[in-house]
Coordinates of C-alpha atoms and ligand atoms in Angstrom, one line a residue:
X1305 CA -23.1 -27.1 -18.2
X1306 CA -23.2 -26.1 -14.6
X1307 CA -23.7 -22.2 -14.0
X1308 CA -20.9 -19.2 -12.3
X1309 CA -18.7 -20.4 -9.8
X1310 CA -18.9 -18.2 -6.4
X1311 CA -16.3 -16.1 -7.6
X1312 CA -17.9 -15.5 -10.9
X1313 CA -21.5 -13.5 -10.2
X1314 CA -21.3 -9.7 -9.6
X1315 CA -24.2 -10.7 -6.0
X1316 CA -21.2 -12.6 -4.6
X1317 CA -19.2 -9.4 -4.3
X1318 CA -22.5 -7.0 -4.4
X1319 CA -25.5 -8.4 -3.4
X1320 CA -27.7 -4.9 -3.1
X1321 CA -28.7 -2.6 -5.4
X1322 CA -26.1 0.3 -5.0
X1323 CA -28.8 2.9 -6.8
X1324 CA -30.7 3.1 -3.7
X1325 CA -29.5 5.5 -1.6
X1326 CA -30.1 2.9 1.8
X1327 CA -28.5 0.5 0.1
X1328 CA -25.5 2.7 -1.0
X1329 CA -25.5 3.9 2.7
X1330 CA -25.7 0.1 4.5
X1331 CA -22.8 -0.7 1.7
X1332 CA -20.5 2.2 3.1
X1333 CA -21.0 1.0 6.4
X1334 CA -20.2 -2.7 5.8
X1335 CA -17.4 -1.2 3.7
X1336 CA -15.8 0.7 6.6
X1337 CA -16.1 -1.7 8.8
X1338 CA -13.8 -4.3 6.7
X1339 CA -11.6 -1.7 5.9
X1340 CA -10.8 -1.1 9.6
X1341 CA -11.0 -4.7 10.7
X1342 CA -8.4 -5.4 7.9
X1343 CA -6.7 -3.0 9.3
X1344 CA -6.2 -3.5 13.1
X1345 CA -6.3 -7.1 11.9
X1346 CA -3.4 -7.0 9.8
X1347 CA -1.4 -4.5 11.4
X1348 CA -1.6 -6.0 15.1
X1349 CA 0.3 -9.3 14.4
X1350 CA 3.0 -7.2 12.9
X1351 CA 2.9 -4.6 15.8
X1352 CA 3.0 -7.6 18.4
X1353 CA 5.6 -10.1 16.9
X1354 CA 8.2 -6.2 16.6
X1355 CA 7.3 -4.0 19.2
X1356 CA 6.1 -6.2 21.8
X1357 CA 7.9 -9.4 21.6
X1358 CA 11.0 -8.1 20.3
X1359 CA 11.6 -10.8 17.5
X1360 CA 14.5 -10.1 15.0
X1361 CA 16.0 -6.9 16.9
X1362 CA 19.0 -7.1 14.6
X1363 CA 17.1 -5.9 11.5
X1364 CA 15.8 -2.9 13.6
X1365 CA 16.2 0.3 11.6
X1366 CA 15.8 3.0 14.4
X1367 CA 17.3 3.6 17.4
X1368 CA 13.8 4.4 19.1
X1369 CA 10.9 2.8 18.2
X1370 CA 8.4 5.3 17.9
X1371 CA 6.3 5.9 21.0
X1372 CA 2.6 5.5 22.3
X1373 CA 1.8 9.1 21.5
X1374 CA 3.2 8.5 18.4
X1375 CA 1.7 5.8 17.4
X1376 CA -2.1 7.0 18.4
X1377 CA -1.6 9.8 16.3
X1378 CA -1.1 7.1 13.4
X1379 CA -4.0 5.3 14.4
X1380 CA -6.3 9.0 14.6
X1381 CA -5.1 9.2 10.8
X1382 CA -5.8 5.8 9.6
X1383 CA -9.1 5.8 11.3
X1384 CA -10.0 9.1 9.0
X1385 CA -8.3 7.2 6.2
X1386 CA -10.6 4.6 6.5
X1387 CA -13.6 6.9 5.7
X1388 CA -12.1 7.7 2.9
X1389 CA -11.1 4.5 1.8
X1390 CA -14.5 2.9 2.4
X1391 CA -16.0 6.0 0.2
X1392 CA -13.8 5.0 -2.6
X1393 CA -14.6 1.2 -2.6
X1394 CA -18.3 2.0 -2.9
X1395 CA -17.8 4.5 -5.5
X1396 CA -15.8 1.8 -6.9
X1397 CA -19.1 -1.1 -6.6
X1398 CA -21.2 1.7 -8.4
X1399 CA -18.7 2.3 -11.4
X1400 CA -19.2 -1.2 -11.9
X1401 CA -22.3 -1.9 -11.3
X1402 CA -23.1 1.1 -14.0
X1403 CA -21.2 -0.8 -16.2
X1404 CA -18.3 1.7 -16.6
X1405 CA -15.3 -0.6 -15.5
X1406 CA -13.4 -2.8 -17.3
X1407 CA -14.0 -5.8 -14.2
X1408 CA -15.1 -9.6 -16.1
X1409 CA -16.3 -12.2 -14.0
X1410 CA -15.6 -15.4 -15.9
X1411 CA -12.5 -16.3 -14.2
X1412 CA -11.0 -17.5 -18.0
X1413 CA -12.6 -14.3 -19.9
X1414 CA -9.1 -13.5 -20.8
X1415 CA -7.4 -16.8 -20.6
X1416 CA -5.5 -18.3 -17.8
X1417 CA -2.2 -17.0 -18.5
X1418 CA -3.7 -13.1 -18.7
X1419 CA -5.8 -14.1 -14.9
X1420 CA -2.3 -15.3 -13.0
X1421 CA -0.1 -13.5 -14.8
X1422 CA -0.8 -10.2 -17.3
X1423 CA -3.4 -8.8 -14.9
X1424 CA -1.6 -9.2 -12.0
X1425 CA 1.5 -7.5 -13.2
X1426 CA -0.2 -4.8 -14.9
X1427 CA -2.1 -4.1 -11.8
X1428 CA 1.2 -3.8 -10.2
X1429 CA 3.1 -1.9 -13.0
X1430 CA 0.4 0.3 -13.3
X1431 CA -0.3 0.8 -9.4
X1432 CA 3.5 1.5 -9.1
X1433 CA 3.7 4.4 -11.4
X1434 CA 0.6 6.0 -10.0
X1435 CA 1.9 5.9 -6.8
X1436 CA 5.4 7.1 -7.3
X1437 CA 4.3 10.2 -9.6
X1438 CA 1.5 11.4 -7.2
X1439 CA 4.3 10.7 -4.4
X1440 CA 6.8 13.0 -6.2
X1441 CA 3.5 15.3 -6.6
X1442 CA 2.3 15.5 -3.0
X1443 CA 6.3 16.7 -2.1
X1444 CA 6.1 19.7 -4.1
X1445 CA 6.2 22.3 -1.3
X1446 CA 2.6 23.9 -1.5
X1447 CA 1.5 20.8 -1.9
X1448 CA 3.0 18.9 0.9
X1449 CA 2.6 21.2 3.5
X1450 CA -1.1 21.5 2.6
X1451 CA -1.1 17.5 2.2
X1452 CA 1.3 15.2 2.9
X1453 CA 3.1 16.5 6.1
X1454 CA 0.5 14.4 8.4
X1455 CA 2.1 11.0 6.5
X1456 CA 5.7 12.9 7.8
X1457 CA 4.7 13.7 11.1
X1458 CA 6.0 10.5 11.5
X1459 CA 10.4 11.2 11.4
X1460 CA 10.0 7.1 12.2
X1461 CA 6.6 5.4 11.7
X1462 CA 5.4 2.7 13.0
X1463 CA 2.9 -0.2 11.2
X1464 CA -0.1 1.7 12.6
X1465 CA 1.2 4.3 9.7
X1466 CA 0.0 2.4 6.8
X1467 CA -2.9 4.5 6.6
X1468 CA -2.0 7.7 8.0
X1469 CA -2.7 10.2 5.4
X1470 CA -4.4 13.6 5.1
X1471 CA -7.7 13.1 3.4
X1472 CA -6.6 14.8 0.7
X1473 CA -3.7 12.1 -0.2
X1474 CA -5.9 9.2 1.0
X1475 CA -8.1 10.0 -1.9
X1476 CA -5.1 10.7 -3.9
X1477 CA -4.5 6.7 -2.9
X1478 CA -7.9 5.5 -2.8
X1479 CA -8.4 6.7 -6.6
X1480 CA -5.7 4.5 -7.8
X1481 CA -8.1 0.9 -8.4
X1482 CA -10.8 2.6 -9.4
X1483 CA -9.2 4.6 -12.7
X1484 CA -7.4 1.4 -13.3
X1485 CA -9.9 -0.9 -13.8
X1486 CA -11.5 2.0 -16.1
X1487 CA -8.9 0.5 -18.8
X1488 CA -7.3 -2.6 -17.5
X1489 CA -9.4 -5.9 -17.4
X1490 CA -9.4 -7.5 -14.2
X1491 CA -11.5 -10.2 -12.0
X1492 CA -12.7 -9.0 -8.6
X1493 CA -10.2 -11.5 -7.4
X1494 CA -7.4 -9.6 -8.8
X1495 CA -8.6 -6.5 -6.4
X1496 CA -8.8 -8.4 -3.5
X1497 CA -5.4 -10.1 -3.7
X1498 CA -3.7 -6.8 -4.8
X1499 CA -5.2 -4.8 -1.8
X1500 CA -3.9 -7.2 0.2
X1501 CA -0.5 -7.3 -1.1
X1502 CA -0.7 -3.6 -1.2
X1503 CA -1.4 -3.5 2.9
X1504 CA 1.0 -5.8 3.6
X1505 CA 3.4 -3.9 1.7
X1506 CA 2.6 -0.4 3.6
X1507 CA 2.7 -2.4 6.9
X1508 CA 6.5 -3.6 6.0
X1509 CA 7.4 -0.3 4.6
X1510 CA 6.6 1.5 7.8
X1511 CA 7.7 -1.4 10.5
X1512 CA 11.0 0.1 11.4
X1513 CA 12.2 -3.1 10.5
X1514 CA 13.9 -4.9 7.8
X1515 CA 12.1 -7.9 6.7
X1516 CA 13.2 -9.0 3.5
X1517 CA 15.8 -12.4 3.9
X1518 CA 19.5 -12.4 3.7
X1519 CA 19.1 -13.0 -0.4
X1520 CA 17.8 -9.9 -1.0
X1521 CA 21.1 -8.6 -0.3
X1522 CA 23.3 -11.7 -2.0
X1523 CA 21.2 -11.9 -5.2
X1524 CA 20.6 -8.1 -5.2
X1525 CA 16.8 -8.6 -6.0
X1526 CA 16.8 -6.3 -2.9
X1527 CA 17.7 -3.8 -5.5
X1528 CA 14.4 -3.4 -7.1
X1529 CA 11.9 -4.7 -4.4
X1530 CA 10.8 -1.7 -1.4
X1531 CA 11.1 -2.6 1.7
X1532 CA 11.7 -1.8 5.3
X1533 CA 14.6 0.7 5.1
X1534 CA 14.0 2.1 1.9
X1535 CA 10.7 3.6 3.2
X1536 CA 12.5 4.2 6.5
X1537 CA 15.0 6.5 4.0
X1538 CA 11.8 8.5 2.3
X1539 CA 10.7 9.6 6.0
X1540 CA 14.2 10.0 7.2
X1541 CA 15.3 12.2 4.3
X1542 CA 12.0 13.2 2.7
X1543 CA 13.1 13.4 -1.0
X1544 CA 14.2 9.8 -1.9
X1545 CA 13.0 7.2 -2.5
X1546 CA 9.2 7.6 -3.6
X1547 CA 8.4 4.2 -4.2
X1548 CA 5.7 1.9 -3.8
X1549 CA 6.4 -1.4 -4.5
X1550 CA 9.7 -1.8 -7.0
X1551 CA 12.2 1.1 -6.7
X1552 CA 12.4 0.8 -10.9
X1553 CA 11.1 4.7 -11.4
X1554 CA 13.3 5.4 -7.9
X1555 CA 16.6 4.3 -9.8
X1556 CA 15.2 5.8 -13.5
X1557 CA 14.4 9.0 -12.2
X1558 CA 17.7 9.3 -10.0
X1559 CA 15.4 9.5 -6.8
X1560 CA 17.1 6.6 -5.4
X1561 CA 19.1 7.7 -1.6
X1562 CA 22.8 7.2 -2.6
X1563 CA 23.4 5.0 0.7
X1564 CA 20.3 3.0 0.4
X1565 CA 22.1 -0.4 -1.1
X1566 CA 25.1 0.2 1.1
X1567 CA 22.9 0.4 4.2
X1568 CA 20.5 -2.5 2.7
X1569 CA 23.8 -4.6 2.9
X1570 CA 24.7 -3.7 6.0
X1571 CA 21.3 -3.9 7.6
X1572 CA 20.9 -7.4 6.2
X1573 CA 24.2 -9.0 7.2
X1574 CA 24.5 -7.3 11.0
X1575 CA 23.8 -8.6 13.8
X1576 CA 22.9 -5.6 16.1
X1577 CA 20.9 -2.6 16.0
X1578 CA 22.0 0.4 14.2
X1579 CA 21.0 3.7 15.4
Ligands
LIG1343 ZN1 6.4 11.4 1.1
LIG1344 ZN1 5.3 6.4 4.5

């Protein structure tokens, strides 16, 4: 019988003891650091392919792209965002490491079917809902002008908006993983992929450009997956379109811009800019 795989001993994530207060520190640091490097590192190719080389000008949403002063004020945010962010994910390591979160190890704890597929979609179910009923919260006047008008700032965001959130609403985000892996079972590798997913995702939502492919629009699943312009919308007209990920609570909860599948068509069959 041979022993864990890589993926399967809590030292391969966490190798110090998060009780010690240097080791809690040097963790926060090493923390931050990935959680910027992922960020600059994901959001550049994006940033260079669009707004440097021009590729796919057609599925531009704005007339401007947003400019540099713009842009640096995204960048100021997410920077901040990333202190936050990196808070969180340590907070996270010492839920678990107490022993308070529902995270297994054994890759087959629950079965295969639960580790591709249950997990996974409950993450994302789960996530989903959090995100679109603190969204609806953070746009109730007090609220929003206390925190959420920095994410607004931006009429038309760039990528470098992915992070670009008060502190207040960072946290709001940040506190999403960690309360759902106080009930939901999942592997550490079901964190890592869904953060990732869950960047790329803000990246494309904030773009300025549509990237989902032409059968999107001719099979309709563009109808229930958030993309490009329906972000575009929320900042455009500030109360649609709250979404995260699938526009399913958008169209339950009548939140849903009216235009949004007319323009989605359009946008995804033109072949110039719109303005
Ligand atoms: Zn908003
Ligand atoms: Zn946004």
């Amino acid at each position: 019988m041979t022993g864990p795989s890589h993926f399967e001993s809590f030292e391969s994530y966490i190798p110090v003891d998060l009780r010690s207060p240097e080791a809690l520190l040097a963790a926060a640091g090493v923390v931050l650091f990935f959680v910027l490097f992922r960020y600059f590192l994901m959001v550049a190719p994006f940033w260079w392919a669009f707004y440097r080389r021009g590729v796919a000008p057609s599925r531009r949403i704005y007339a401007r792209l947003p400019g540099r002063a713009e842009q640096l004020f995204e960048i100021k945010w997410s920077l901040v965002s990333g202190l936050v962010f990196a808070v969180f994910g340590v907070g996270l390591g010492v839920l678990w490491q107490l022993g308070w979160t529902r995270i297994y190890l054994r890759f087959d704890e629950f079965g295969w079917f639960y580790f591709f597929v249950i997990g996974p979609v409950l993450l994302l179910v789960l996530h989903d809902t959090y995100f679109y009923w603190t969204h609806r919260w953070l746009h109730l006047p007090s609220v929003y002008r206390r925190f959420h008008r920095v994410h607004h700032e931006s009429l038309h965001p760039s990528p470098w908006a992915s992070f670009s959130f008060h502190p207040v609403e960072s946290a709001i985000n940040a506190a999403a993983i960690p309360l759902i892996v106080l009930i939901l079972p999942l592997h550490p590798v079901h964190i890592l992929v869904h953060l990732t997913l869950m960047t790329v995702s803000a990246i494309t939502n904030h773009l300025g450009f549509e990237v989902l492919p032409r059968s999107a629009a001719v099979h309709g699943w563009g109808n229930w997956v958030i993309s490009g312009l329906h972000h575009a919308q929320h900042h455009r007209f500030f109360r649609w379109n709250y979404g995260l990920f699938f526009s399913v609570w958008d169209r339950m909860m009548k939140t849903e811009h009216p235009s949004f599948w007319a323009e989605f068509t359009q946008k995804l069959n033109s072949k110039t800019n719109v303005s």
